[in-house]
Coordinates of C-alpha atoms in Angstrom, one line a residue:
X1 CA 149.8 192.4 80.4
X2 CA 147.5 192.3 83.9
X3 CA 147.6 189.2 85.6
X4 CA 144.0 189.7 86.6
X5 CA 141.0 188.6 84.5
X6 CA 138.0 189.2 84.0
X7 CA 134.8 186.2 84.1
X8 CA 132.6 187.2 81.2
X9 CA 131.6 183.1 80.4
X10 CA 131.7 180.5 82.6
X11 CA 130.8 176.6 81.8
X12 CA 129.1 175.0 84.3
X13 CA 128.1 171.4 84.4
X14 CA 128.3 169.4 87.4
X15 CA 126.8 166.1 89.1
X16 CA 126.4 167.5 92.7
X17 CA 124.2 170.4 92.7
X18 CA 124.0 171.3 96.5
X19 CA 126.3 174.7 97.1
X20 CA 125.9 176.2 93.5
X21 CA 123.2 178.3 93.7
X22 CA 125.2 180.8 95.9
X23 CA 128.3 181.1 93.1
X24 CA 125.8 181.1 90.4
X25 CA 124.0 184.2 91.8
X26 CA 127.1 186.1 92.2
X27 CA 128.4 185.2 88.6
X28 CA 124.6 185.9 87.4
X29 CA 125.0 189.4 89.7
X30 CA 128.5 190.6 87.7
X31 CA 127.1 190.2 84.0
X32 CA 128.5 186.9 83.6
X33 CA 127.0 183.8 80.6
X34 CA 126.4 180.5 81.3
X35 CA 127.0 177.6 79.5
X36 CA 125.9 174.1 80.2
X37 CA 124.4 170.7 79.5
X38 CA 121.1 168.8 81.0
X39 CA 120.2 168.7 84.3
X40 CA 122.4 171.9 85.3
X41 CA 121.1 173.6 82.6
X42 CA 117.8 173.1 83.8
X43 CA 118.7 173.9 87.2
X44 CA 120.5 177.2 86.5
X45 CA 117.4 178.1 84.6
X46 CA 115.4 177.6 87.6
X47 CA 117.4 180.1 89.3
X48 CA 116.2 182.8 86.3
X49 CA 118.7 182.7 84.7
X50 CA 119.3 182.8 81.2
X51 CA 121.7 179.6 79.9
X52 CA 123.2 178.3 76.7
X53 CA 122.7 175.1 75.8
X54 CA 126.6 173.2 74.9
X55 CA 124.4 171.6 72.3
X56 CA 123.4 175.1 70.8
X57 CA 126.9 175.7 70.4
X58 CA 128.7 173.2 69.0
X59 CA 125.9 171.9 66.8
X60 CA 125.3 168.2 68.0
X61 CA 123.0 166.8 70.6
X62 CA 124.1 164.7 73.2
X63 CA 124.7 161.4 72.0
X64 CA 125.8 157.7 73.2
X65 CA 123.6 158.0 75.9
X66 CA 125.2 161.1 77.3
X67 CA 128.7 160.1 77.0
X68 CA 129.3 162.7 74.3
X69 CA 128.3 166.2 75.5
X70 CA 131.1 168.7 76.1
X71 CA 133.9 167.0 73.5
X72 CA 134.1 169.7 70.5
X73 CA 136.7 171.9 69.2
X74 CA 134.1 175.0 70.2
X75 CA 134.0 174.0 74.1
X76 CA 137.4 172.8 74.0
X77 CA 138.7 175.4 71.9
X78 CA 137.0 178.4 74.2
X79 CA 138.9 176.5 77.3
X80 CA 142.2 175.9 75.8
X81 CA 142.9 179.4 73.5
X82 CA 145.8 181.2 74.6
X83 CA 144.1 185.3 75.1
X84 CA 147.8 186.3 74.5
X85 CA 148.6 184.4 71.0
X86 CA 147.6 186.1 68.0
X87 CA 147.0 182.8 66.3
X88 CA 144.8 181.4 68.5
X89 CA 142.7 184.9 68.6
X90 CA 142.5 184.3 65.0
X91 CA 141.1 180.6 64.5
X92 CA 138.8 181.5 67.6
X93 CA 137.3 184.7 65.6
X94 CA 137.8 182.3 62.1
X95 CA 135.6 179.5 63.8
X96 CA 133.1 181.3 65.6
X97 CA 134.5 180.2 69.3
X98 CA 133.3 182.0 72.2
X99 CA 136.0 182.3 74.9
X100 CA 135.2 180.2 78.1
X101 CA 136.6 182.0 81.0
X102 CA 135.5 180.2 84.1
X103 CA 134.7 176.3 84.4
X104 CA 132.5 174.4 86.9
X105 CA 132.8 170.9 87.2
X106 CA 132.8 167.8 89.0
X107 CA 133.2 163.8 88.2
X108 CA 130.9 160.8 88.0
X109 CA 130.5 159.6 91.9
X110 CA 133.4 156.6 90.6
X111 CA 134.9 155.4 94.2
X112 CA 131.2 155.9 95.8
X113 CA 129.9 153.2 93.3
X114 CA 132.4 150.9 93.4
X115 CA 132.2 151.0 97.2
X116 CA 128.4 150.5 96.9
X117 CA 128.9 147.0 95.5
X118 CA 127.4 147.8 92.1
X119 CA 128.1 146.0 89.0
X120 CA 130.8 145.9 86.4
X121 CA 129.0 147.9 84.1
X122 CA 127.7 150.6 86.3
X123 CA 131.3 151.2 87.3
X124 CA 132.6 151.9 84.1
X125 CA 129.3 154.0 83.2
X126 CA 130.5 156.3 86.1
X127 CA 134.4 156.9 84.2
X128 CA 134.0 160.4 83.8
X129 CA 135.4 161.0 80.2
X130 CA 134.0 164.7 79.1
X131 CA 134.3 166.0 82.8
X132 CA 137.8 164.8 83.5
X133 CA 139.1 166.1 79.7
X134 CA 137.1 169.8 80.7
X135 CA 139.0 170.0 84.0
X136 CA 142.5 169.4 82.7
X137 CA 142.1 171.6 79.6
X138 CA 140.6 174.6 82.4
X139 CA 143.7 173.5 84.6
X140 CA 146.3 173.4 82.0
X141 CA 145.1 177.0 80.4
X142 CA 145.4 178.3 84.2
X143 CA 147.0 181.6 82.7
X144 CA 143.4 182.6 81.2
X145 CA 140.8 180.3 82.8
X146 CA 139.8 179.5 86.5
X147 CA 139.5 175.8 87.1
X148 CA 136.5 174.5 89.8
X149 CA 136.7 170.8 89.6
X150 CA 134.6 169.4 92.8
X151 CA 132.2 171.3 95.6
X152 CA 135.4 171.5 97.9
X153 CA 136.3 174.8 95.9
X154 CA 132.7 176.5 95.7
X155 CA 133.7 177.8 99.1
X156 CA 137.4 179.2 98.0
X157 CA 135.3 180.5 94.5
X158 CA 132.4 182.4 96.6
X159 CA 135.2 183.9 98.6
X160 CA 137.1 185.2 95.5
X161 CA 133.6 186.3 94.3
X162 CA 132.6 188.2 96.8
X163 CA 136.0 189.8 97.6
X164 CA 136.9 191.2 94.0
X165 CA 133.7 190.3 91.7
X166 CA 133.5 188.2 88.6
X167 CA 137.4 188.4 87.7
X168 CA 140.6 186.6 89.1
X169 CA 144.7 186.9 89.8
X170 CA 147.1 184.6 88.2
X171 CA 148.0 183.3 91.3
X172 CA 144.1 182.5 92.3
X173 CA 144.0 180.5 89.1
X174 CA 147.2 178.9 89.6
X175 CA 146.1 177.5 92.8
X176 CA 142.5 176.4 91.4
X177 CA 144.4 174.5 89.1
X178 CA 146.9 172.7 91.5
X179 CA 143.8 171.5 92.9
X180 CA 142.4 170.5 90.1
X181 CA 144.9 168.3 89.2
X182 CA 144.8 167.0 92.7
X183 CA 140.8 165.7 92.1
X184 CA 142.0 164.6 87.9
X185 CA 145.1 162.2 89.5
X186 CA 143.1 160.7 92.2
X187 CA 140.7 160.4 90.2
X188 CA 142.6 158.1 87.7
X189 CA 144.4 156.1 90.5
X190 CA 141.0 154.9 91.8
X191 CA 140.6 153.7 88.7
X192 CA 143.7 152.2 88.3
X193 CA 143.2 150.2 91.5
X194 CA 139.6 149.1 90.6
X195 CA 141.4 147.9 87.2
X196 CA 144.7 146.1 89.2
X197 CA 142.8 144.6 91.9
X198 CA 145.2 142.7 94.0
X199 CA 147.2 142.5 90.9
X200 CA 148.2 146.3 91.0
X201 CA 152.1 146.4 89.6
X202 CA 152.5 150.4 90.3
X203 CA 151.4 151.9 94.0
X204 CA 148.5 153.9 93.4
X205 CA 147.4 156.5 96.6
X206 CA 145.5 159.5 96.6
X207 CA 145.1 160.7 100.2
X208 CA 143.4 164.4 100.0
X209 CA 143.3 166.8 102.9
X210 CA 147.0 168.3 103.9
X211 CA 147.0 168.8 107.8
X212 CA 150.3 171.0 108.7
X213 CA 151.5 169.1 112.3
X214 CA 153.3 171.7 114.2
X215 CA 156.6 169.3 113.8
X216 CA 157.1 166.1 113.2
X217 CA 158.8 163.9 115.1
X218 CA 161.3 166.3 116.2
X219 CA 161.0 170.0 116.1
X220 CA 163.5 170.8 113.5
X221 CA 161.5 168.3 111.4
X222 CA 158.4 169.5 109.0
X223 CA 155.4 167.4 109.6
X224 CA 152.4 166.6 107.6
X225 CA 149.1 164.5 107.8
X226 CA 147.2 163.2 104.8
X227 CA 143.7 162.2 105.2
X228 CA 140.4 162.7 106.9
X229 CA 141.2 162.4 110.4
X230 CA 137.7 164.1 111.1
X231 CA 136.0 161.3 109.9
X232 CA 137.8 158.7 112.4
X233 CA 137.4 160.9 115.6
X234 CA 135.5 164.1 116.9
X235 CA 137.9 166.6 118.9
X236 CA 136.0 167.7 122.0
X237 CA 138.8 169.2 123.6
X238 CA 142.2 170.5 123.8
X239 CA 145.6 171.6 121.3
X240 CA 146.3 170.5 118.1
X241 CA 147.0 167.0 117.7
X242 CA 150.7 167.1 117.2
X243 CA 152.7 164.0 115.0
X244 CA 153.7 162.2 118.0
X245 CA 150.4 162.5 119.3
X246 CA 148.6 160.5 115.8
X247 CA 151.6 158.0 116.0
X248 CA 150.3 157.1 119.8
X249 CA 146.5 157.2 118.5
X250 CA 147.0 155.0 115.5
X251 CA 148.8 152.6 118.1
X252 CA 146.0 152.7 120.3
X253 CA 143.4 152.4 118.5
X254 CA 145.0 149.0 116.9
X255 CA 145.5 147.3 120.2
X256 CA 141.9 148.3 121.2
X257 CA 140.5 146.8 118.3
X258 CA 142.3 143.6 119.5
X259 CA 139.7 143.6 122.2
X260 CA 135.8 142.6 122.1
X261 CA 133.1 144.6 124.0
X262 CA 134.2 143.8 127.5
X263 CA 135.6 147.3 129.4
X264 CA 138.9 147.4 128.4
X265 CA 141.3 150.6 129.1
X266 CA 144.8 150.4 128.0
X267 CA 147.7 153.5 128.5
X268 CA 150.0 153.8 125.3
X269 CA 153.3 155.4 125.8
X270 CA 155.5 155.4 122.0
X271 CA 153.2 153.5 120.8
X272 CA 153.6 150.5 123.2
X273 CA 151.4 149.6 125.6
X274 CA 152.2 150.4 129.7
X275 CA 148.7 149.5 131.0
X276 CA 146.1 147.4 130.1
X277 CA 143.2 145.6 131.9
X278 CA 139.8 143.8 131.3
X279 CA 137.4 144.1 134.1
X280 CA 133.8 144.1 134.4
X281 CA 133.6 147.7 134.8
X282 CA 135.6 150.5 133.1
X283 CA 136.7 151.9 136.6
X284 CA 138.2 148.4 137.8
X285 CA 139.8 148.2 134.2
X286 CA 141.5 151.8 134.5
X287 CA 142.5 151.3 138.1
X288 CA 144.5 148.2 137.0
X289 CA 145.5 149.2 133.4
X290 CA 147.6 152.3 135.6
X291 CA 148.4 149.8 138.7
X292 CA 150.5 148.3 135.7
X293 CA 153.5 151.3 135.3
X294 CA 152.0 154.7 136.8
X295 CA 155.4 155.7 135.5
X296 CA 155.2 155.3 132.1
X297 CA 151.2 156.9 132.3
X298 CA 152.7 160.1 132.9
X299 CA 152.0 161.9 129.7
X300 CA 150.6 158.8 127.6
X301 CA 147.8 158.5 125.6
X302 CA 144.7 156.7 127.0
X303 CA 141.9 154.6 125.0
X304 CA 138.7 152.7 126.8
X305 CA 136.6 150.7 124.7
X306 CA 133.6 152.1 126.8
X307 CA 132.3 155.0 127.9
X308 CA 134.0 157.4 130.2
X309 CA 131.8 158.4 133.0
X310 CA 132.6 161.2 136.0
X311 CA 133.2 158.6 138.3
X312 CA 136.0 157.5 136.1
X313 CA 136.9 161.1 134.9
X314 CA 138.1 161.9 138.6
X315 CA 140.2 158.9 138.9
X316 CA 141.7 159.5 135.5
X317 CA 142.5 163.2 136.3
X318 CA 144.3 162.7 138.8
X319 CA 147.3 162.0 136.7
X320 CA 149.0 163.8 133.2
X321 CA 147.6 162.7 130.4
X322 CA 147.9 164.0 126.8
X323 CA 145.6 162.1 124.9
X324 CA 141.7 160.0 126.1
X325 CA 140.1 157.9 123.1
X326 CA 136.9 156.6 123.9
X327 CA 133.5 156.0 122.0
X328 CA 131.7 158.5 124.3
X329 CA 131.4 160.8 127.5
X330 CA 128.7 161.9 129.9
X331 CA 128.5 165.9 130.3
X332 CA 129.8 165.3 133.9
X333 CA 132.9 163.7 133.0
X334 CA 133.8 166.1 130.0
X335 CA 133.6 168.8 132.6
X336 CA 136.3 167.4 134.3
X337 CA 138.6 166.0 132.0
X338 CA 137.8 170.1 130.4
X339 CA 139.4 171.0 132.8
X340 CA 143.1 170.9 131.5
X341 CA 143.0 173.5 128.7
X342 CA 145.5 171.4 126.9
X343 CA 144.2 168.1 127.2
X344 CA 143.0 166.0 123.9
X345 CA 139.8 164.5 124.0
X346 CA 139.0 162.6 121.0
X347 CA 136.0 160.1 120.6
X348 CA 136.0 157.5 118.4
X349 CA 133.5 157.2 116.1
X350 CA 135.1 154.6 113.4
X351 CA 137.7 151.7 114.3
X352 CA 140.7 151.1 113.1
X353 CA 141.3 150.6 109.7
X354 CA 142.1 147.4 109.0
X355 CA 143.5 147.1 105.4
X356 CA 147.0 147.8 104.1
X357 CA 149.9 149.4 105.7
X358 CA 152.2 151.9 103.8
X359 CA 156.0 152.5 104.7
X360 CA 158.8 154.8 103.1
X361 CA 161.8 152.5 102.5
X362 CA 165.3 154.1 100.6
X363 CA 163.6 154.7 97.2
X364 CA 160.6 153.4 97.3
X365 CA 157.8 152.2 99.6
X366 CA 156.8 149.0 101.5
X367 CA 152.9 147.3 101.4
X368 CA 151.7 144.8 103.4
X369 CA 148.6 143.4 104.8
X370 CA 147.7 144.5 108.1
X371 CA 148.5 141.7 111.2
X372 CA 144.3 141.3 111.5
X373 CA 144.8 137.8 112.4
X374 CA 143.5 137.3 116.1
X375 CA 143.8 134.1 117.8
X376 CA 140.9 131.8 119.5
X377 CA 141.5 129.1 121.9
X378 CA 140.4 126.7 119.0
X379 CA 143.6 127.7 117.2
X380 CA 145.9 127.1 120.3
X381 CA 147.9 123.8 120.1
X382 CA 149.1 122.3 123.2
X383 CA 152.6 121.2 122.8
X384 CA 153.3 120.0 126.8
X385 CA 152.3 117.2 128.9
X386 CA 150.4 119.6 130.9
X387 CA 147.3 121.9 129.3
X388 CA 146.7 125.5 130.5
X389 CA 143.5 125.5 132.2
X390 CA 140.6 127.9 131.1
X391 CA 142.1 130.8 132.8
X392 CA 145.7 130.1 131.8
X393 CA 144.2 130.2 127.9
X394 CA 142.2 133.4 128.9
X395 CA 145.2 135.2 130.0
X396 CA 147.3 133.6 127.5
X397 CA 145.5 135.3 125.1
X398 CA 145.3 138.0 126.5
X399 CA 148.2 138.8 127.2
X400 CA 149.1 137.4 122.6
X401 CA 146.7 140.6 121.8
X402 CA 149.2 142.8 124.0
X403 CA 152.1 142.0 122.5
X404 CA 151.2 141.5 119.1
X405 CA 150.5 145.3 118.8
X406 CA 154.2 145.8 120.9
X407 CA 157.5 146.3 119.4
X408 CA 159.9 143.4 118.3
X409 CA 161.7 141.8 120.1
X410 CA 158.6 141.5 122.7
X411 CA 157.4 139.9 125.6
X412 CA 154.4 140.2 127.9
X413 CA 153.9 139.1 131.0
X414 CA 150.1 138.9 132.2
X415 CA 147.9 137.8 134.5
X416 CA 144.0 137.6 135.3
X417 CA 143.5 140.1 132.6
X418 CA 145.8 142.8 133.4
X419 CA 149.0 143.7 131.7
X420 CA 151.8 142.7 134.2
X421 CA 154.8 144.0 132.5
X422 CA 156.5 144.1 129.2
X423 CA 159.8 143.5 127.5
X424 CA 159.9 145.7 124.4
X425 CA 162.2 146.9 121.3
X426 CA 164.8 144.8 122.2
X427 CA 167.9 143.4 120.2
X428 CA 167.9 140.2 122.5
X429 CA 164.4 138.0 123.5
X430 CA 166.4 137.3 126.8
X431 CA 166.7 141.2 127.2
X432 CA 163.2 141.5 126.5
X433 CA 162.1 139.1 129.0
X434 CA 164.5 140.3 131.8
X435 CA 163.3 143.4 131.5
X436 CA 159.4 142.3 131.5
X437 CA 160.5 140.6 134.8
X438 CA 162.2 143.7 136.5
X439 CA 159.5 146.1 135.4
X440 CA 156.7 143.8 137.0
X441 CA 158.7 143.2 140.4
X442 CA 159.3 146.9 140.7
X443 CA 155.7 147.7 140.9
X444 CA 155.4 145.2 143.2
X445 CA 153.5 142.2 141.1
X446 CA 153.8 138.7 142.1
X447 CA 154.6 136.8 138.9
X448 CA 154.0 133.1 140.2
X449 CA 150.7 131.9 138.5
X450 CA 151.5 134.3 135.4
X451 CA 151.6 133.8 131.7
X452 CA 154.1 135.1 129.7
X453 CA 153.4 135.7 125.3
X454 CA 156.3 136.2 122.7
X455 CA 155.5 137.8 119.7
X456 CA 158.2 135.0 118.2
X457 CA 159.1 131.3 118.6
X458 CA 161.6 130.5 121.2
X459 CA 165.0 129.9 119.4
X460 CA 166.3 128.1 122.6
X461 CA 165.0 127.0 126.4
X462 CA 166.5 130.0 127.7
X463 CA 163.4 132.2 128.4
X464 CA 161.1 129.2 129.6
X465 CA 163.7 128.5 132.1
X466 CA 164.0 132.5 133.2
X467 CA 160.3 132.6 133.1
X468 CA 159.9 129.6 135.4
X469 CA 163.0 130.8 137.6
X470 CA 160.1 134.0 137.9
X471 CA 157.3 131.8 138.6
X472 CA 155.7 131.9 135.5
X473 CA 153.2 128.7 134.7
X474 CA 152.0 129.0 131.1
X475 CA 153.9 130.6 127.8
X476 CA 152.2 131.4 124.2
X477 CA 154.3 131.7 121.9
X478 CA 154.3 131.3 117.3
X479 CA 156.3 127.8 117.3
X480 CA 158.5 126.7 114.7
X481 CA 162.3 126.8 116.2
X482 CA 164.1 124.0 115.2
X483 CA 164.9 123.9 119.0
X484 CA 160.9 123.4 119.7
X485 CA 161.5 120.2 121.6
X486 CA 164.0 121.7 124.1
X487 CA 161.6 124.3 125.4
X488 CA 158.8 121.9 125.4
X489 CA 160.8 119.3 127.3
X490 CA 162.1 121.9 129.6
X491 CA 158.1 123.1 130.6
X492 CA 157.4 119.4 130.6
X493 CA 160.1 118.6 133.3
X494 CA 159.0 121.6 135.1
X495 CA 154.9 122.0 135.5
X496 CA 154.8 124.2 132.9
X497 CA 152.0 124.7 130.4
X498 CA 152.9 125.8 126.7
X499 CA 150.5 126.3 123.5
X500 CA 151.9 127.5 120.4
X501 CA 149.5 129.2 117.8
X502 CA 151.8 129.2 114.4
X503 CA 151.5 133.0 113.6
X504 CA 154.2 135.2 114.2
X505 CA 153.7 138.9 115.2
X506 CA 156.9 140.4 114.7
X507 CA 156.1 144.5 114.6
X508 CA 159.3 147.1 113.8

């Protein structure tokens, strides 16, 4: 028997109208019945078309105010009949059951209210029961019947339409179906997680649009993003955004949202920052964001929390970049950052999210809150003799944004709002802040008056005493070493001012 099939009824009965009119006048065009219910019966008819009412067929009005329309052993039974099995030809023909060859539908808008702040009861008026019941019955009967279930396919339908007329391959309705199932199962876990609440015992995620990265990390690795990058950024410019490239983004778009409204650029290399400054223009903060390691810029990805003018675009293009994030560019400096052919040029139009964080562990996966917490100078306790004076707390913070957003083990060294150096991803604190201190000599910086953040407490004096021995005058760190008092005593016999904030930022 032929794989391909012909359309001679389709059901059609959907929420969202917009984008049917096209399908329906192709369907209308190859001899093909409607069937459908209410408002897209009404609308069909509108077209000219002639429609059967589901109420016509199976006998019964709508009832329960509308939540009975389509549940009947005729609409169910013209879905779900197998065109190849002589008993189901027979009860069809025994019951009067017209064959249902094509079905258009979509879901109750369920997330949309429950993101619209309605009321319990709303919500659960918007659990789609006959719609979700018509689209796995279509799906599962894939060998006779084409599955639409949402507007995403009218496009892939139309195409089909137009290509071959009103029939279909088995391997177009396999694929209809795989996405139908796709729309039925996120469909359910929203749901499920309006049900659970924080109280969710299974992990629940529905992430829908598969973008193929050209690798992943590595290029004998597959790579895959899930989601709607679209609606986070606009692409202005440049090659596909590659795995790498998103892990750098995500990175930078966190520590920027660290960060108020004051022009702030930072340079991300491996998700770490290199460069970052605050300045009272976005020029001054990119001159001393790179001044920070024009090393590490080479190749990194760039974010300003301002807009990027041509006056910065020529300063900026004087280096290789791969990646610019801002929240907008004037025409004269998108025609020179245009001109590398490769060059990404993304701006930002939401900020980062902010909710939980997903990670693949052995046979299973890890949740946790995301590290929103940002501290004030109201939440900074001063443990020493001698307070940090209003630009010591400034830059202490400052620098407590940096490498909160840095890997473990981490430390920062910062002053008058510019990134100095850091110590990152390293086994030993001690290693961490020697390296901080090399890096910042080697470009020349001159450390006495600095601050110096730890993304953890102190488990010993050691680093206060290398940090003095480097001229540093003020440390932030989490607190809460049983060995507190010996780095406090150290700063107090030294000059040195210490606050302590009780949140710990370890990042791996």
């Amino acid at each position: 028997m032929s794989d391909v099939k012909k359309i001679k009824t389709a059901l059609v009965s959907v929420f969202y109208k917009d984008g049917l009119e096209e399908i329906l006048s192709l369907l209308n065009a190859d001899g093909v019945k409607f069937l459908s219910t209410g408002g897209t019966k009404s609308f069909i008819e509108s077209l000219g078309y002639s429609c059967q009412a589901v109420e016509d067929l199976t006998g019964y009005p709508s009832i329960l105010g509308g939540r009975v329309k389509t549940l009947h052993p005729k609409v169910f039974g013209g879905i779900l009949n197998r065109r190849d099995n002589e008993g189901d030809r027979q009860q069809i023909a025994q019951y009067d059951i017209p064959e249902i060859d094509l079905v258009i539908v979509d879901l109750y808008p369920f997330e949309a209210t429950v993101a619209s702040g309605a009321s319990d009861e709303d919500i659960i008026e918007k659990i789609d029961i006959g719609g979700i019941s018509l689209i796995r019955g279509a799906a599962k009967n894939y060998n006779d019947v084409v599955i639409v279930a949402s507007k995403q396919q009218y496009a892939p339908l139309a195409e089909m339409l137009k290509a071959s007329g009103a029939v279909s391959t088995l391997e177009q309705r396999r694929w209809f179906a795989k996405e139908a199932f796709a729309v039925s199962s996120g469909y359910d876990a929203a749901i499920y997680n309006y049900f659970a609440g924080a109280d969710a015992d299974d992990l629940r995620i529905t992430l829908n649009g598969q973008r193929a990265m050209r690798y992943g990390e590595n290029p004998h690795q597959k790579g895959f993003f899930y989601g709607d990058l679209n609606a986070m950024f606009d692409q202005l410019h440049g090659k596909e955004i590659s795995y790498n490239n998103l892990l750098d983004i995500d990175a930078a778009t966190q520590l920027m949202a660290e960060f108020g409204t004051e022009p702030t650029f930072a340079i991300l290399k491996h998700n770490n920052a290199c460069g970052v400054a605050t300045r009272d223009s976005i020029l001054k903060a990119w001159t001393d964001a790179l001044a920070g390691d024009p090393v590490s810029a080479f190749g990194g990805v760039l974010i300003s929390n301002s807009e990027i003018d041509e006056e910065v675009a020529n300063e900026i293009n004087k280096i290789f970049f791969e990646v610019i994030i801002a929240p907008s560019y004037t025409a004269e400096a998108l025609n020179v950052l245009e001109q590398k052919k490769n060059r990404i040029i993304l701006v930002q139009k939401q900020p980062a999210p902010r909710s939980r964080q997903f990670r693949s562990v052995l046979n299973g996966a890890l949740v946790q809150d995301r590290d929103t917490a940002i501290e004030t100078p109201d939440m900074l306790k001063t443990v020493t003799k001698i307070a940090p004076t209003a630009e010591q707390i400034d830059d202490l913070l400052f620098a407590n944004k940096i490498v909160k957003q840095s890997k473990s083990n981490a430390i920062v060294l910062a002053k008058s709002g510019q990134l100095y150096a850091s110590g990152i991803g390293q086994t030993s604190r001690v290693d961490a802040l020697r390296q901080a201190i090399a890096k910042a000599q080697s470009f020349g910086f001159d450390l006495h008056g600095a601050v110096m953040a730890s993304d953890a407490f102190f488990p010993f004096a050691d680093c206060v005493e290398i940090a003095d021995q480097a001229g540093i005058t003020a440390v932030i760190h989490p607190g809460g070493s049983i060995r507190d008092n010996e780095s406090v005593e150290y700063c107090d016999a030294h000059g040195m001012a210490m606050v302590t904030t009780g949140i710990r930022h370890f990042k791996h």
